[in-house]
Amino acid sequence: MTVPSVTLNDGNTIPQLGYGVFRVPPADTERAVTEALEVGYRHIDTAAIYGNEEGVGAAIAASGIPRDELFITTKLWNDRHDGDEPDAAIAESLARLGLEHVDLYLVHWPTPARDNYLHAWEKLIALREAGLTRSIGVSNHLVEHLEKIVAATGVVPAVDQIELHPAYQQRDITDWAASRGMHIESWGPLGQGKYDLFGAEPVAAAAAAHGKTPAQAVLRWHLQKGFIVFPKSVRRERLQENLDVFDFELTPEEVAAIDAMDPGDGSGRVSAHPDEVN
Ligand SMILES: NC(=O)c1ccc[n+]([C@@H]2O[C@H](COP(=O)([O-])OP(=O)(O)OC[C@H]3O[C@@H](n4cnc5c(N)ncnc54)[C@H](OP(=O)(O)O)[C@@H]3O)[C@@H](O)[C@H]2O)c1
């Protein structure tokens, strides 16, 4: 199973499909990540706030997989944007992960009411220059936040990791990304199981047409849209299922039918809005 790589705007490459560990309980994380590595994942998405970086690090260490074959992302939490806090935060994350650098470090949320996301972005630029992370990006940044940090620094994030699934496609941000050479990472790619995505007609029809599961059809849609994706599961059979999406292709009509599932008024959002997280 070879997962295709995407080349980011800084020249680094990232496996387009990985494993996200949000809500994987800390005590279960080493087991879950070990299984993910066993079935073939090489890209892991964690965050300081998930509380499970140590489990990710333990699984990496036990795996024996060469460091340069792994792509590890973690994130700066909201209460650590100010002053030199980002320096301390990444040092703590690296210690928990048992790594000398991460591959991608993200500002987790813009926390606009605190008005300190530009400072956080400037600190990430310095962390990349110091070699503590290979690539830098943001998460949950709206177009206005992206415009502000790029105008001030001239550095376009490698990625913006945003809630994105068929009912909530955030086209203002994906259009901005396409025009500025930034990649989109879809979080909650399966809608976090919070609506009947798998029973929706365009998804069910595409799955049936290709002899695949609805989850596989949705993941295929993300990949064909060019998004980077890292579905979460704690079950080995679903880890395998979610990785087994490179032997079929949705037709343009099937992609268009899933594109049409977003009602366009923001009502498909299943989690927090960036303006509400401070
Ligand atoms: N930057 C951010 O603010 C942010 C926010 C949220 C998430 N994320 C990242 O994005 C990753 C993925 O998003 P997410 O975990 O929120 O949601 P998700 O991947 O859309 O959905 C996960 C849910 O789907 C279930 N599931 C997984 N594979 C399945 C399959 N093949 N068939 C049926 N159900 C399946 C899982 O259950 P089981 O575990 O029981 O299988 C879990 O309940 C996270 O782990 C995290 O790395 C980032």
Short mmCIF file of C-alpha atoms in Angstrom, two decimals, residues 31-148:
data_model
loop_
_atom_site.label_atom_id
_atom_site.label_comp_id
_atom_site.label_asym_id
_atom_site.label_seq_id
_atom_site.Cartn_x
_atom_site.Cartn_y
_atom_site.Cartn_z
CA ARG A 31 -1.55 0.52 21.06
CA ALA A 32 -3.59 2.39 18.45
CA VAL A 33 -0.61 4.13 16.82
CA THR A 34 1.37 0.87 16.85
CA GLU A 35 -1.47 -0.80 14.95
CA ALA A 36 -1.67 2.14 12.54
CA LEU A 37 2.05 1.87 11.81
CA GLU A 38 1.69 -1.92 11.40
CA VAL A 39 -1.06 -1.60 8.81
CA GLY A 40 0.95 0.99 6.89
CA TYR A 41 0.29 4.53 8.09
CA ARG A 42 3.36 6.77 8.15
CA HIS A 43 1.72 10.14 8.89
CA ILE A 44 0.37 10.85 12.38
CA ASP A 45 -1.58 13.98 13.37
CA THR A 46 -1.60 14.80 17.09
CA ALA A 47 -1.68 17.97 19.24
CA ALA A 48 -0.49 19.04 22.65
CA ILE A 49 -4.11 19.43 23.80
CA TYR A 50 -4.95 15.81 22.89
CA GLY A 51 -2.84 14.69 25.86
CA ASN A 52 -1.52 11.70 23.92
CA GLU A 53 1.81 12.84 22.44
CA GLU A 54 3.63 10.48 24.82
CA GLY A 55 1.71 7.51 23.47
CA VAL A 56 2.48 8.56 19.91
CA GLY A 57 6.16 8.84 20.83
CA ALA A 58 6.21 5.45 22.52
CA ALA A 59 4.73 3.80 19.45
CA ILE A 60 7.23 5.53 17.17
CA ALA A 61 10.15 4.48 19.34
CA ALA A 62 8.98 0.88 19.55
CA SER A 63 8.30 0.64 15.82
CA GLY A 64 11.90 0.82 14.69
CA ILE A 65 10.73 2.71 11.59
CA PRO A 66 13.41 5.16 10.42
CA ARG A 67 12.57 8.73 11.41
CA ASP A 68 12.74 9.98 7.84
CA GLU A 69 9.98 7.56 6.82
CA LEU A 70 7.54 9.14 9.28
CA PHE A 71 5.63 12.42 9.07
CA ILE A 72 4.59 13.72 12.49
CA THR A 73 2.38 16.77 13.06
CA THR A 74 1.62 18.43 16.37
CA LYS A 75 0.04 21.75 17.34
CA LEU A 76 0.53 24.80 19.55
CA TRP A 77 -2.33 25.17 22.01
CA ASN A 78 -4.33 28.37 22.44
CA ASP A 79 -2.92 29.51 25.79
CA ARG A 80 0.67 29.44 24.54
CA HIS A 81 0.72 32.05 21.77
CA ASP A 82 2.24 34.91 23.76
CA GLY A 83 5.85 35.93 24.34
CA ASP A 84 8.30 33.02 24.17
CA GLU A 85 5.64 30.47 25.13
CA PRO A 86 5.71 28.81 21.67
CA ASP A 87 9.41 27.99 22.20
CA ALA A 88 8.62 26.23 25.47
CA ALA A 89 5.52 24.55 24.04
CA ILE A 90 7.32 22.93 21.09
CA ALA A 91 10.19 21.83 23.37
CA GLU A 92 7.67 20.12 25.64
CA SER A 93 5.89 18.47 22.69
CA LEU A 94 9.20 17.21 21.27
CA ALA A 95 10.15 15.78 24.66
CA ARG A 96 6.82 13.97 24.96
CA LEU A 97 7.14 12.67 21.39
CA GLY A 98 10.78 11.69 21.90
CA LEU A 99 11.73 13.54 18.71
CA GLU A 100 14.30 16.16 17.76
CA HIS A 101 11.95 17.80 15.28
CA VAL A 102 8.40 17.46 14.05
CA ASP A 103 7.54 17.50 10.37
CA LEU A 104 4.71 20.00 10.71
CA TYR A 105 3.81 22.38 13.54
CA LEU A 106 0.49 24.22 13.49
CA VAL A 107 -1.10 27.15 15.31
CA HIS A 108 -4.12 25.14 16.51
CA TRP A 109 -6.74 27.95 16.58
CA PRO A 110 -6.45 31.67 15.81
CA THR A 111 -8.20 32.69 19.08
CA PRO A 112 -9.19 36.02 17.47
CA ALA A 113 -10.48 37.59 20.69
CA ARG A 114 -6.95 37.37 22.11
CA ASP A 115 -5.51 39.00 18.97
CA ASN A 116 -2.20 37.15 19.26
CA TYR A 117 -2.25 34.73 16.34
CA LEU A 118 0.08 36.92 14.27
CA HIS A 119 2.67 36.73 17.05
CA ALA A 120 2.20 32.96 17.21
CA TRP A 121 2.78 32.74 13.45
CA GLU A 122 5.95 34.84 13.69
CA LYS A 123 7.20 32.46 16.39
CA LEU A 124 6.49 29.43 14.20
CA ILE A 125 8.56 30.98 11.41
CA ALA A 126 11.46 31.22 13.88
CA LEU A 127 10.91 27.64 15.09
CA ARG A 128 11.20 26.41 11.51
CA GLU A 129 14.40 28.41 11.04
CA ALA A 130 15.75 26.81 14.23
CA GLY A 131 15.09 23.34 12.78
CA LEU A 132 12.54 22.27 15.38
CA THR A 133 9.92 21.70 12.71
CA ARG A 134 10.39 21.10 8.99
CA SER A 135 7.16 22.78 7.91
CA ILE A 136 4.76 25.22 9.53
CA GLY A 137 1.08 25.84 9.10
CA VAL A 138 -2.12 26.88 10.79
CA SER A 139 -5.41 25.32 11.74
CA ASN A 140 -8.93 26.74 11.90
CA HIS A 141 -7.79 30.00 10.30
CA LEU A 142 -10.44 31.86 8.30
CA VAL A 143 -9.54 33.91 5.23
CA GLU A 144 -9.27 37.12 7.28
CA HIS A 145 -6.74 35.45 9.60
CA LEU A 146 -4.74 34.06 6.68
CA GLU A 147 -4.69 37.46 4.98
CA LYS A 148 -3.41 39.13 8.13
#
